[in-house]
mmCIF file of N, CA and C in Angstrom:
data_model
loop_
_atom_site.group_PDB
_atom_site.id
_atom_site.type_symbol
_atom_site.label_atom_id
_atom_site.label_comp_id
_atom_site.label_asym_id
_atom_site.label_seq_id
_atom_site.Cartn_x
_atom_site.Cartn_y
_atom_site.Cartn_z
ATOM 1 N N UNK K 26 88.625 25.377 -172.756
ATOM 2 C CA UNK K 26 87.607 24.714 -172.855
ATOM 3 C C UNK K 26 86.476 24.564 -171.696
ATOM 4 N N UNK K 27 85.220 25.226 -171.648
ATOM 5 C CA UNK K 27 84.483 25.461 -170.473
ATOM 6 C C UNK K 27 83.121 24.295 -170.485
ATOM 7 N N UNK K 28 82.864 24.119 -169.857
ATOM 8 C CA UNK K 28 81.918 23.200 -169.669
ATOM 9 C C UNK K 28 80.815 23.431 -168.444
ATOM 10 N N UNK K 29 79.372 23.476 -168.976
ATOM 11 C CA UNK K 29 78.530 23.939 -167.810
ATOM 12 C C UNK K 29 77.609 22.923 -167.878
ATOM 13 N N UNK K 30 77.164 22.571 -166.236
ATOM 14 C CA UNK K 30 76.454 21.733 -166.108
ATOM 15 C C UNK K 30 75.897 21.569 -164.779
ATOM 16 N N UNK K 31 74.476 20.689 -164.787
ATOM 17 C CA UNK K 31 73.892 20.870 -163.533
ATOM 18 C C UNK K 31 74.864 20.703 -162.305
ATOM 19 N N UNK K 32 74.575 21.226 -160.972
ATOM 20 C CA UNK K 32 75.493 20.851 -160.062
ATOM 21 C C UNK K 32 75.287 19.381 -159.658
ATOM 22 N N UNK K 33 75.918 18.882 -158.760
ATOM 23 C CA UNK K 33 75.871 17.402 -158.139
ATOM 24 C C UNK K 33 76.528 17.394 -157.078
ATOM 25 N N UNK K 34 76.298 16.804 -156.232
ATOM 26 C CA UNK K 34 76.842 16.112 -155.067
ATOM 27 C C UNK K 34 78.319 16.153 -155.022
ATOM 28 N N UNK K 35 79.037 15.976 -156.079
ATOM 29 C CA UNK K 35 80.424 15.870 -155.971
ATOM 30 C C UNK K 35 80.841 17.278 -156.491
ATOM 31 N N UNK K 36 80.184 18.347 -156.732
ATOM 32 C CA UNK K 36 80.365 19.531 -156.711
ATOM 33 C C UNK K 36 80.287 20.351 -155.000
ATOM 34 N N UNK K 37 79.798 19.778 -154.005
ATOM 35 C CA UNK K 37 79.777 20.232 -153.151
ATOM 36 C C UNK K 37 80.641 21.428 -152.418
ATOM 37 N N UNK K 38 82.072 21.187 -152.169
ATOM 38 C CA UNK K 38 83.048 21.538 -151.756
ATOM 39 C C UNK K 38 83.288 22.590 -152.011
ATOM 40 N N UNK K 39 83.445 22.480 -153.667
ATOM 41 C CA UNK K 39 83.977 23.689 -154.622
ATOM 42 C C UNK K 39 82.817 24.678 -154.399
ATOM 43 N N UNK K 40 81.477 24.255 -154.682
ATOM 44 C CA UNK K 40 80.440 24.916 -154.697
ATOM 45 C C UNK K 40 80.495 26.028 -153.160
ATOM 46 N N UNK K 41 80.418 25.485 -152.041
ATOM 47 C CA UNK K 41 80.780 25.997 -151.180
ATOM 48 C C UNK K 41 81.912 27.155 -150.990
ATOM 49 N N UNK K 42 82.825 26.714 -151.392
ATOM 50 C CA UNK K 42 84.201 27.853 -151.495
ATOM 51 C C UNK K 42 83.874 28.980 -152.691
ATOM 52 N N UNK K 43 82.888 28.374 -153.658
ATOM 53 C CA UNK K 43 82.564 29.733 -154.636
ATOM 54 C C UNK K 43 81.503 30.679 -153.871
ATOM 55 N N UNK K 44 80.728 29.844 -153.235
ATOM 56 C CA UNK K 44 79.608 30.682 -152.360
ATOM 57 C C UNK K 44 80.410 31.682 -151.504
ATOM 58 N N UNK K 45 81.344 31.332 -150.712
ATOM 59 C CA UNK K 45 82.185 31.993 -150.088
ATOM 60 C C UNK K 45 82.772 33.178 -150.304
ATOM 61 N N UNK K 46 83.054 33.092 -151.550
ATOM 62 C CA UNK K 46 83.612 34.327 -152.207
ATOM 63 C C UNK K 46 82.601 35.243 -152.421
ATOM 64 N N UNK K 47 81.593 34.662 -152.930
ATOM 65 C CA UNK K 47 80.335 35.678 -153.207
ATOM 66 C C UNK K 47 79.652 36.399 -152.120
ATOM 67 N N UNK K 48 79.463 35.493 -150.820
ATOM 68 C CA UNK K 48 78.944 36.066 -149.797
ATOM 69 C C UNK K 48 79.776 35.224 -148.463
ATOM 70 N N UNK K 49 80.895 36.380 -148.700
ATOM 71 C CA UNK K 49 81.903 36.114 -147.383
ATOM 72 C C UNK K 49 81.412 36.529 -146.021
ATOM 73 N N UNK K 50 79.964 37.163 -145.874
ATOM 74 C CA UNK K 50 80.021 37.650 -144.653
ATOM 75 C C UNK K 50 79.185 36.432 -143.809
ATOM 76 N N UNK K 51 78.662 35.725 -144.796
ATOM 77 C CA UNK K 51 77.494 34.603 -144.418
ATOM 78 C C UNK K 51 78.192 32.922 -144.385
ATOM 79 N N UNK K 52 79.243 32.696 -143.765
ATOM 80 C CA UNK K 52 79.831 31.386 -144.150
ATOM 81 C C UNK K 52 79.085 30.344 -143.904
ATOM 82 N N UNK K 53 78.395 30.486 -142.748
ATOM 83 C CA UNK K 53 77.937 29.438 -141.983
ATOM 84 C C UNK K 53 76.751 28.493 -142.918
ATOM 85 N N UNK K 54 76.013 28.928 -143.496
ATOM 86 C CA UNK K 54 74.881 28.123 -144.092
ATOM 87 C C UNK K 54 75.048 27.820 -145.443
ATOM 88 N N UNK K 55 76.414 27.734 -146.188
ATOM 89 C CA UNK K 55 76.357 27.504 -147.540
ATOM 90 C C UNK K 55 76.562 25.953 -147.369
ATOM 91 N N UNK K 56 76.992 25.220 -147.007
ATOM 92 C CA UNK K 56 76.838 23.891 -147.003
ATOM 93 C C UNK K 56 75.563 23.434 -146.544
ATOM 94 N N UNK K 57 74.632 23.810 -145.849
ATOM 95 C CA UNK K 57 73.263 23.424 -145.362
ATOM 96 C C UNK K 57 72.333 23.702 -146.834
ATOM 97 N N UNK K 58 72.574 25.314 -147.065
ATOM 98 C CA UNK K 58 72.137 25.101 -148.352
ATOM 99 C C UNK K 58 72.116 24.322 -149.430
ATOM 100 N N UNK K 59 73.218 24.005 -149.952
ATOM 101 C CA UNK K 59 73.729 23.151 -151.013
ATOM 102 C C UNK K 59 72.995 21.657 -150.233
ATOM 103 N N UNK K 60 73.130 21.193 -149.166
ATOM 104 C CA UNK K 60 72.914 19.997 -148.905
ATOM 105 C C UNK K 60 71.271 19.838 -149.214
ATOM 106 N N UNK K 61 70.495 21.038 -148.810
ATOM 107 C CA UNK K 61 69.194 21.138 -148.793
ATOM 108 C C UNK K 61 68.896 21.034 -150.199
ATOM 109 N N UNK K 62 69.361 21.912 -151.215
ATOM 110 C CA UNK K 62 69.100 21.810 -152.883
ATOM 111 C C UNK K 62 69.290 20.551 -153.363
ATOM 112 N N UNK K 63 70.232 19.768 -152.996
ATOM 113 C CA UNK K 63 71.013 18.210 -153.352
ATOM 114 C C UNK K 63 69.942 17.309 -153.196
ATOM 115 N N UNK K 64 69.078 17.667 -151.938
ATOM 116 C CA UNK K 64 67.838 16.459 -151.316
ATOM 117 C C UNK K 64 66.605 16.971 -151.801
ATOM 118 N N UNK K 65 66.717 18.218 -152.680
ATOM 119 C CA UNK K 65 65.013 18.256 -153.178
ATOM 120 C C UNK K 65 64.834 19.093 -151.902
ATOM 121 N N UNK K 66 65.334 19.641 -151.037
ATOM 122 C CA UNK K 66 64.354 20.482 -149.918
ATOM 123 C C UNK K 66 64.607 22.077 -149.921
ATOM 124 N N UNK K 67 65.137 22.644 -150.812
ATOM 125 C CA UNK K 67 65.540 23.828 -151.099
ATOM 126 C C UNK K 67 64.522 24.879 -151.149
ATOM 127 N N UNK K 68 64.196 25.548 -150.402
ATOM 128 C CA UNK K 68 63.432 26.838 -150.536
ATOM 129 C C UNK K 68 64.086 28.032 -151.488
ATOM 130 N N UNK K 69 65.069 28.237 -151.696
ATOM 131 C CA UNK K 69 65.565 29.120 -152.284
ATOM 132 C C UNK K 69 66.386 28.552 -153.659
ATOM 133 N N UNK K 70 66.639 27.580 -153.698
ATOM 134 C CA UNK K 70 67.241 27.134 -155.194
ATOM 135 C C UNK K 70 66.422 26.097 -155.819
ATOM 136 N N UNK K 71 65.958 26.561 -156.990
ATOM 137 C CA UNK K 71 65.475 25.339 -157.900
ATOM 138 C C UNK K 71 66.297 24.791 -158.586
ATOM 139 N N UNK K 72 67.099 25.113 -159.036
ATOM 140 C CA UNK K 72 68.042 24.588 -159.922
ATOM 141 C C UNK K 72 69.616 25.584 -159.777
ATOM 142 N N UNK K 73 70.407 24.818 -160.473
ATOM 143 C CA UNK K 73 72.238 25.456 -160.246
ATOM 144 C C UNK K 73 72.456 24.594 -160.979
ATOM 145 N N UNK K 74 73.273 25.638 -161.673
ATOM 146 C CA UNK K 74 74.573 25.341 -162.761
ATOM 147 C C UNK K 74 75.819 25.778 -162.211
ATOM 148 N N UNK K 75 76.634 24.825 -162.596
ATOM 149 C CA UNK K 75 78.382 25.045 -162.653
ATOM 150 C C UNK K 75 78.805 25.389 -163.690
ATOM 151 N N UNK K 76 80.011 25.920 -163.921
ATOM 152 C CA UNK K 76 80.865 26.417 -165.022
ATOM 153 C C UNK K 76 82.286 25.498 -164.725
ATOM 154 N N UNK K 77 82.906 24.354 -165.427
ATOM 155 C CA UNK K 77 84.254 24.119 -165.068
ATOM 156 C C UNK K 77 85.173 24.587 -166.501
ATOM 157 N N UNK K 78 86.661 24.910 -165.857
ATOM 158 C CA UNK K 78 87.527 24.998 -166.845
ATOM 159 C C UNK K 78 88.272 24.015 -167.766
ATOM 160 N N UNK K 79 89.097 24.322 -168.163
ATOM 161 C CA UNK K 79 89.853 23.473 -169.113
ATOM 162 C C UNK K 79 90.246 22.474 -167.917
ATOM 163 N N UNK K 80 90.752 22.509 -167.031
ATOM 164 C CA UNK K 80 91.553 21.746 -165.992
ATOM 165 C C UNK K 80 90.256 21.092 -165.214
ATOM 166 N N UNK K 81 89.093 21.494 -165.574
ATOM 167 C CA UNK K 81 87.956 20.416 -164.853
ATOM 168 C C UNK K 81 87.803 20.780 -163.236
ATOM 169 N N UNK K 82 88.377 22.429 -163.489
ATOM 170 C CA UNK K 82 88.089 22.683 -161.893
ATOM 171 C C UNK K 82 86.533 23.658 -161.946
ATOM 172 N N UNK K 83 85.720 23.856 -160.715
ATOM 173 C CA UNK K 83 84.812 24.421 -160.867
ATOM 174 C C UNK K 83 85.070 26.168 -160.597
ATOM 175 N N UNK K 84 84.536 26.972 -161.411
ATOM 176 C CA UNK K 84 84.976 28.205 -161.159
ATOM 177 C C UNK K 84 84.158 29.151 -161.470
ATOM 178 N N UNK K 85 82.563 28.523 -161.534
ATOM 179 C CA UNK K 85 81.542 29.739 -161.293
ATOM 180 C C UNK K 85 80.551 28.632 -161.279
ATOM 181 N N UNK K 86 79.177 29.560 -160.980
ATOM 182 C CA UNK K 86 77.916 29.018 -160.444
ATOM 183 C C UNK K 86 77.052 29.834 -160.653
ATOM 184 N N UNK K 87 75.739 29.603 -161.183
ATOM 185 C CA UNK K 87 74.372 30.172 -161.197
ATOM 186 C C UNK K 87 73.406 29.390 -160.253
ATOM 187 N N UNK K 88 72.664 30.155 -159.239
ATOM 188 C CA UNK K 88 71.299 29.548 -158.684
ATOM 189 C C UNK K 88 70.029 30.357 -159.014
ATOM 190 N N UNK K 89 69.369 29.361 -159.277
ATOM 191 C CA UNK K 89 67.770 29.963 -159.866
ATOM 192 C C UNK K 89 66.653 29.808 -158.505
ATOM 193 N N UNK K 90 65.859 30.494 -158.412
ATOM 194 C CA UNK K 90 64.716 30.508 -157.879
ATOM 195 C C UNK K 90 63.377 30.762 -158.580
ATOM 196 N N UNK K 91 62.276 30.152 -158.491
ATOM 197 C CA UNK K 91 61.379 30.963 -159.205
ATOM 198 C C UNK K 91 60.341 31.752 -157.852
ATOM 199 N N UNK K 92 60.391 32.840 -157.953
ATOM 200 C CA UNK K 92 59.705 33.701 -157.209
ATOM 201 C C UNK K 92 58.675 34.111 -157.655
ATOM 202 N N UNK K 93 57.727 34.554 -156.665
ATOM 203 C CA UNK K 93 56.064 34.788 -156.923
ATOM 204 C C UNK K 93 55.973 35.999 -157.684
ATOM 205 N N UNK K 94 57.155 37.037 -157.877
ATOM 206 C CA UNK K 94 56.894 38.371 -158.706
ATOM 207 C C UNK K 94 58.372 38.799 -159.127
ATOM 208 N N UNK K 95 58.494 39.527 -159.508
ATOM 209 C CA UNK K 95 59.697 40.266 -159.785
ATOM 210 C C UNK K 95 59.452 41.415 -160.368
ATOM 211 N N UNK K 96 60.231 42.774 -160.010
ATOM 212 C CA UNK K 96 59.891 44.154 -160.503
ATOM 213 C C UNK K 96 59.963 44.297 -162.239
ATOM 214 N N UNK K 97 58.851 44.647 -162.555
ATOM 215 C CA UNK K 97 59.272 44.937 -164.263
ATOM 216 C C UNK K 97 58.639 43.519 -165.224
ATOM 217 N N UNK K 98 58.629 42.548 -164.434
ATOM 218 C CA UNK K 98 58.046 41.040 -165.318
ATOM 219 C C UNK K 98 56.246 41.311 -165.119
ATOM 220 N N UNK K 99 56.145 40.925 -166.534
ATOM 221 C CA UNK K 99 54.258 40.949 -166.388
ATOM 222 C C UNK K 99 53.718 39.510 -166.208
ATOM 223 N N UNK K 100 54.553 38.572 -165.790
ATOM 224 C CA UNK K 100 53.883 37.483 -165.292
ATOM 225 C C UNK K 100 54.183 37.383 -163.802
ATOM 226 N N UNK K 101 53.178 36.557 -163.299
ATOM 227 C CA UNK K 101 53.666 36.009 -161.966
ATOM 228 C C UNK K 101 54.514 34.770 -162.197
ATOM 229 N N UNK K 102 55.054 34.266 -160.996
ATOM 230 C CA UNK K 102 56.428 33.472 -160.937
ATOM 231 C C UNK K 102 57.474 33.721 -162.206
ATOM 232 N N UNK K 103 58.564 33.925 -161.739
ATOM 233 C CA UNK K 103 59.552 34.417 -162.189
ATOM 234 C C UNK K 103 60.704 33.623 -162.081
ATOM 235 N N UNK K 104 61.621 33.182 -163.201
ATOM 236 C CA UNK K 104 63.066 32.469 -162.697
ATOM 237 C C UNK K 104 63.883 33.880 -161.848
ATOM 238 N N UNK K 105 64.308 33.845 -161.138
ATOM 239 C CA UNK K 105 65.422 34.669 -160.583
ATOM 240 C C UNK K 105 66.630 34.666 -160.213
ATOM 241 N N UNK K 106 67.738 35.151 -160.493
ATOM 242 C CA UNK K 106 68.822 34.793 -160.338
ATOM 243 C C UNK K 106 69.139 34.922 -158.914
ATOM 244 N N UNK K 107 69.351 34.052 -158.003
ATOM 245 C CA UNK K 107 70.070 34.654 -156.586
ATOM 246 C C UNK K 107 71.168 34.826 -156.456
ATOM 247 N N UNK K 108 72.003 33.933 -157.179
ATOM 248 C CA UNK K 108 73.296 34.015 -156.904
ATOM 249 C C UNK K 108 74.094 33.530 -158.515
ATOM 250 N N UNK K 109 75.399 34.405 -158.773
ATOM 251 C CA UNK K 109 75.941 34.102 -159.835
ATOM 252 C C UNK K 109 77.435 34.574 -159.622
ATOM 253 N N UNK K 110 78.041 33.648 -159.662
ATOM 254 C CA UNK K 110 79.609 34.051 -159.758
ATOM 255 C C UNK K 110 80.578 33.278 -160.630
ATOM 256 N N UNK K 111 81.712 34.031 -160.700
ATOM 257 C CA UNK K 111 82.640 33.657 -161.412
ATOM 258 C C UNK K 111 83.930 34.192 -161.138
ATOM 259 N N UNK K 112 85.132 32.996 -160.628
ATOM 260 C CA UNK K 112 86.019 33.340 -160.271
ATOM 261 C C UNK K 112 86.891 34.784 -160.527
ATOM 262 N N UNK K 113 87.653 35.589 -160.122
ATOM 263 C CA UNK K 113 88.271 36.732 -160.507
ATOM 264 C C UNK K 113 89.324 36.511 -161.800
ATOM 265 N N UNK K 114 89.944 35.321 -161.546
ATOM 266 C CA UNK K 114 90.960 34.740 -162.552
ATOM 267 C C UNK K 114 89.987 34.668 -163.968
ATOM 268 N N UNK K 115 88.992 34.121 -163.964
ATOM 269 C CA UNK K 115 88.046 33.528 -165.342
ATOM 270 C C UNK K 115 87.096 34.793 -165.751
ATOM 271 N N UNK K 116 87.232 36.061 -165.288
ATOM 272 C CA UNK K 116 86.070 36.971 -165.531
ATOM 273 C C UNK K 116 86.580 37.279 -167.058
ATOM 274 N N UNK K 117 85.638 37.578 -167.818
ATOM 275 C CA UNK K 117 85.806 38.383 -169.046
ATOM 276 C C UNK K 117 86.358 37.322 -170.088
ATOM 277 N N UNK K 118 85.822 35.961 -169.672
ATOM 278 C CA UNK K 118 86.196 34.982 -170.933
ATOM 279 C C UNK K 118 85.183 34.318 -171.263
ATOM 280 N N UNK K 119 83.691 34.663 -170.693
ATOM 281 C CA UNK K 119 82.717 33.783 -171.357
ATOM 282 C C UNK K 119 82.028 32.956 -170.250
ATOM 283 N N UNK K 120 82.809 32.728 -169.348
ATOM 284 C CA UNK K 120 82.039 32.030 -168.316
ATOM 285 C C UNK K 120 80.802 32.412 -167.727
ATOM 286 N N UNK K 121 80.667 33.709 -167.488
ATOM 287 C CA UNK K 121 79.728 34.277 -166.731
ATOM 288 C C UNK K 121 78.195 34.394 -167.742
ATOM 289 N N UNK K 122 78.721 34.239 -169.217
ATOM 290 C CA UNK K 122 77.690 34.459 -170.097
ATOM 291 C C UNK K 122 77.056 32.918 -170.046
ATOM 292 N N UNK K 123 77.996 31.929 -170.537
ATOM 293 C CA UNK K 123 77.838 30.502 -170.414
ATOM 294 C C UNK K 123 76.954 30.095 -169.263
ATOM 295 N N UNK K 124 76.784 30.651 -168.041
ATOM 296 C CA UNK K 124 76.001 30.534 -166.984
ATOM 297 C C UNK K 124 74.562 30.862 -167.266
ATOM 298 N N UNK K 125 74.690 32.093 -167.742
ATOM 299 C CA UNK K 125 73.094 32.964 -167.930
ATOM 300 C C UNK K 125 72.561 32.202 -169.132
ATOM 301 N N UNK K 126 73.547 31.783 -170.265
ATOM 302 C CA UNK K 126 72.554 31.312 -171.507
ATOM 303 C C UNK K 126 71.962 29.788 -170.772
ATOM 304 N N UNK K 127 72.770 29.157 -170.023
ATOM 305 C CA UNK K 127 71.934 27.869 -169.132
ATOM 306 C C UNK K 127 71.206 27.583 -168.486
ATOM 307 N N UNK K 128 70.970 29.096 -167.877
ATOM 308 C CA UNK K 128 70.055 29.365 -167.108
ATOM 309 C C UNK K 128 68.419 29.694 -167.772
ATOM 310 N N UNK K 129 68.639 30.700 -168.732
ATOM 311 C CA UNK K 129 67.645 31.088 -169.974
ATOM 312 C C UNK K 129 67.381 29.711 -170.425
ATOM 313 N N UNK K 130 68.001 28.821 -170.994
ATOM 314 C CA UNK K 130 67.543 27.434 -171.367
ATOM 315 C C UNK K 130 66.636 26.883 -170.905
ATOM 316 N N UNK K 131 67.084 26.962 -169.656
ATOM 317 C CA UNK K 131 66.151 25.846 -168.248
ATOM 318 C C UNK K 131 64.689 26.501 -168.308
ATOM 319 N N UNK K 132 64.821 27.959 -167.997
ATOM 320 C CA UNK K 132 63.639 28.684 -168.145
ATOM 321 C C UNK K 132 62.769 28.759 -169.195
ATOM 322 N N UNK K 133 63.326 28.722 -170.491
ATOM 323 C CA UNK K 133 62.697 28.606 -171.724
ATOM 324 C C UNK K 133 61.917 27.110 -172.056
ATOM 325 N N UNK K 134 63.053 26.048 -171.304
ATOM 326 C CA UNK K 134 61.746 24.698 -171.427
ATOM 327 C C UNK K 134 60.788 24.800 -170.818
ATOM 328 N N UNK K 135 60.912 25.428 -169.309
ATOM 329 C CA UNK K 135 59.829 25.532 -168.662
ATOM 330 C C UNK K 135 58.922 26.412 -168.963
ATOM 331 N N UNK K 136 59.211 26.984 -170.128
ATOM 332 C CA UNK K 136 57.658 28.255 -170.367
ATOM 333 C C UNK K 136 57.625 29.458 -169.816
ATOM 334 N N UNK K 137 59.010 29.619 -169.254
ATOM 335 C CA UNK K 137 58.872 31.103 -168.662
ATOM 336 C C UNK K 137 59.478 31.939 -170.052
ATOM 337 N N UNK K 138 59.026 33.372 -169.609
ATOM 338 C CA UNK K 138 59.362 34.297 -171.044
ATOM 339 C C UNK K 138 59.845 35.216 -170.486
ATOM 340 N N UNK K 139 60.674 35.595 -169.251
ATOM 341 C CA UNK K 139 61.379 36.359 -168.468
ATOM 342 C C UNK K 139 62.317 35.745 -167.389
ATOM 343 N N UNK K 140 63.107 36.414 -166.964
ATOM 344 C CA UNK K 140 64.470 36.147 -166.231
ATOM 345 C C UNK K 140 64.745 37.222 -165.474
ATOM 346 N N UNK K 141 64.826 37.154 -163.940
ATOM 347 C CA UNK K 141 64.903 38.473 -163.279
ATOM 348 C C UNK K 141 65.982 38.238 -162.503
ATOM 349 N N UNK K 142 66.919 39.571 -161.748
ATOM 350 C CA UNK K 142 68.566 39.400 -161.120
ATOM 351 C C UNK K 142 68.393 40.879 -160.360
ATOM 352 N N UNK K 143 69.118 41.080 -159.670
ATOM 353 C CA UNK K 143 69.279 42.244 -158.959
ATOM 354 C C UNK K 143 71.007 42.002 -158.583
ATOM 355 N N UNK K 144 71.306 43.266 -158.414
ATOM 356 C CA UNK K 144 72.975 43.553 -157.734
ATOM 357 C C UNK K 144 72.536 44.852 -156.690
ATOM 358 N N UNK K 145 73.774 44.771 -156.160
ATOM 359 C CA UNK K 145 73.715 46.022 -155.129
ATOM 360 C C UNK K 145 74.015 47.142 -156.382
ATOM 361 N N UNK K 146 73.546 48.322 -155.432
ATOM 362 C CA UNK K 146 73.505 49.568 -156.202
ATOM 363 C C UNK K 146 75.289 50.007 -156.636
ATOM 364 N N UNK K 147 76.269 49.819 -155.770
ATOM 365 C CA UNK K 147 77.559 50.162 -155.937
ATOM 366 C C UNK K 147 78.174 48.891 -156.884
ATOM 367 N N UNK K 148 77.641 48.015 -157.601
ATOM 368 C CA UNK K 148 78.529 46.682 -157.836
ATOM 369 C C UNK K 148 78.031 47.169 -159.740
ATOM 370 N N UNK K 149 78.878 48.064 -160.192
ATOM 371 C CA UNK K 149 79.023 48.611 -161.625
ATOM 372 C C UNK K 149 79.444 47.763 -162.359
ATOM 373 N N UNK K 150 80.627 46.695 -161.862
ATOM 374 C CA UNK K 150 80.730 45.773 -162.936
ATOM 375 C C UNK K 150 79.456 44.789 -163.245
ATOM 376 N N UNK K 151 78.681 44.069 -162.179
ATOM 377 C CA UNK K 151 77.592 43.208 -162.117
ATOM 378 C C UNK K 151 76.460 44.190 -163.290
ATOM 379 N N UNK K 152 76.198 45.225 -162.738
ATOM 380 C CA UNK K 152 75.377 46.231 -163.448
ATOM 381 C C UNK K 152 75.516 46.343 -165.024
ATOM 382 N N UNK K 153 76.819 46.435 -165.409
ATOM 383 C CA UNK K 153 77.024 46.690 -166.760
ATOM 384 C C UNK K 153 77.176 45.029 -167.302
ATOM 385 N N UNK K 154 77.489 44.619 -166.873
ATOM 386 C CA UNK K 154 77.397 42.836 -167.442
ATOM 387 C C UNK K 154 75.969 42.337 -167.680
ATOM 388 N N UNK K 155 75.142 42.641 -166.574
ATOM 389 C CA UNK K 155 73.385 42.438 -166.871
ATOM 390 C C UNK K 155 73.151 42.919 -168.250
ATOM 391 N N UNK K 156 73.358 44.419 -168.294
ATOM 392 C CA UNK K 156 72.884 45.347 -169.558
ATOM 393 C C UNK K 156 73.555 44.226 -170.673
ATOM 394 N N UNK K 157 74.897 44.199 -170.738
ATOM 395 C CA UNK K 157 75.393 43.699 -172.058
ATOM 396 C C UNK K 157 75.065 42.200 -172.098
ATOM 397 N N UNK K 158 74.321 41.360 -171.392
ATOM 398 C CA UNK K 158 73.837 40.339 -171.438
ATOM 399 C C UNK K 158 72.350 40.366 -172.050
ATOM 400 N N UNK K 159 71.586 41.375 -172.166
ATOM 401 C CA UNK K 159 70.443 41.830 -172.603
ATOM 402 C C UNK K 159 69.099 42.171 -171.217
ATOM 403 N N UNK K 160 69.916 42.236 -169.949
ATOM 404 C CA UNK K 160 68.550 42.208 -168.876
ATOM 405 C C UNK K 160 68.727 44.258 -169.087
ATOM 406 N N UNK K 161 67.340 44.275 -168.550
ATOM 407 C CA UNK K 161 67.240 46.104 -168.528
ATOM 408 C C UNK K 161 66.991 46.412 -167.123
ATOM 409 N N UNK K 162 67.355 47.643 -167.024
ATOM 410 C CA UNK K 162 67.071 47.890 -165.638
ATOM 411 C C UNK K 162 65.745 48.500 -165.333
ATOM 412 N N UNK K 163 65.077 47.906 -164.440
ATOM 413 C CA UNK K 163 64.189 48.024 -164.232
ATOM 414 C C UNK K 163 63.690 49.433 -162.845
ATOM 415 N N UNK K 164 64.486 49.051 -162.030
ATOM 416 C CA UNK K 164 64.245 49.940 -160.730
ATOM 417 C C UNK K 164 65.531 49.659 -159.619
ATOM 418 N N UNK K 165 65.768 50.757 -159.241
ATOM 419 C CA UNK K 165 66.531 50.970 -158.304
ATOM 420 C C UNK K 165 66.242 51.001 -156.693
ATOM 421 N N UNK K 166 66.531 50.595 -155.889
ATOM 422 C CA UNK K 166 66.077 50.909 -154.322
ATOM 423 C C UNK K 166 67.046 50.664 -153.324
ATOM 424 N N UNK K 167 66.934 51.255 -152.250
ATOM 425 C CA UNK K 167 67.630 51.251 -150.685
ATOM 426 C C UNK K 167 66.528 50.496 -149.764
ATOM 427 N N UNK K 168 67.061 49.490 -149.369
ATOM 428 C CA UNK K 168 66.278 48.752 -148.444
ATOM 429 C C UNK K 168 66.292 48.940 -146.910
ATOM 430 N N UNK K 169 65.506 48.806 -146.216
ATOM 431 C CA UNK K 169 65.657 49.468 -144.580
ATOM 432 C C UNK K 169 65.158 48.092 -143.730
ATOM 433 N N UNK K 170 65.634 47.872 -142.476
ATOM 434 C CA UNK K 170 64.984 47.231 -141.495
ATOM 435 C C UNK K 170 65.537 47.756 -140.182
ATOM 436 N N UNK K 171 64.642 47.320 -139.219
ATOM 437 C CA UNK K 171 64.937 48.067 -137.939
ATOM 438 C C UNK K 171 64.329 46.457 -136.957
ATOM 439 N N UNK K 172 65.352 46.180 -136.372
ATOM 440 C CA UNK K 172 65.334 45.410 -135.077
ATOM 441 C C UNK K 172 64.015 45.915 -134.013
ATOM 442 N N UNK K 173 63.290 45.468 -133.558
ATOM 443 C CA UNK K 173 62.473 45.555 -132.584
ATOM 444 C C UNK K 173 62.420 44.828 -131.496
#
């Protein structure tokens, strides 16, 4: 049995561990990002949900921000999935879908009509899952930066 609920202070350690799996090259700021969210000071996370398995272990999370725009969205201010992760051993069992449904319900309750997301061009599993859950692909891009 899975349970989706808003992320709370007691989730900090498990949440940070899951974030480390999703973004392994940026381990440093995870605890700080989580702390800022829990204190209401985050500029990157407006809401976050976690999903727990039958053993009450946190096995996934979704983090939502509200961006001023999103490619393909007809309105300004769009809930945007900034992070979405489910542990490898729990994939394909509905955990990711349950997180999306919770995020969608949160957005609808606040009057939003769309939700946006992105993934890396090479992440075929994520692209397939997004489409399966009703997302339409609207753009592909390669981004660049140069140090000056």
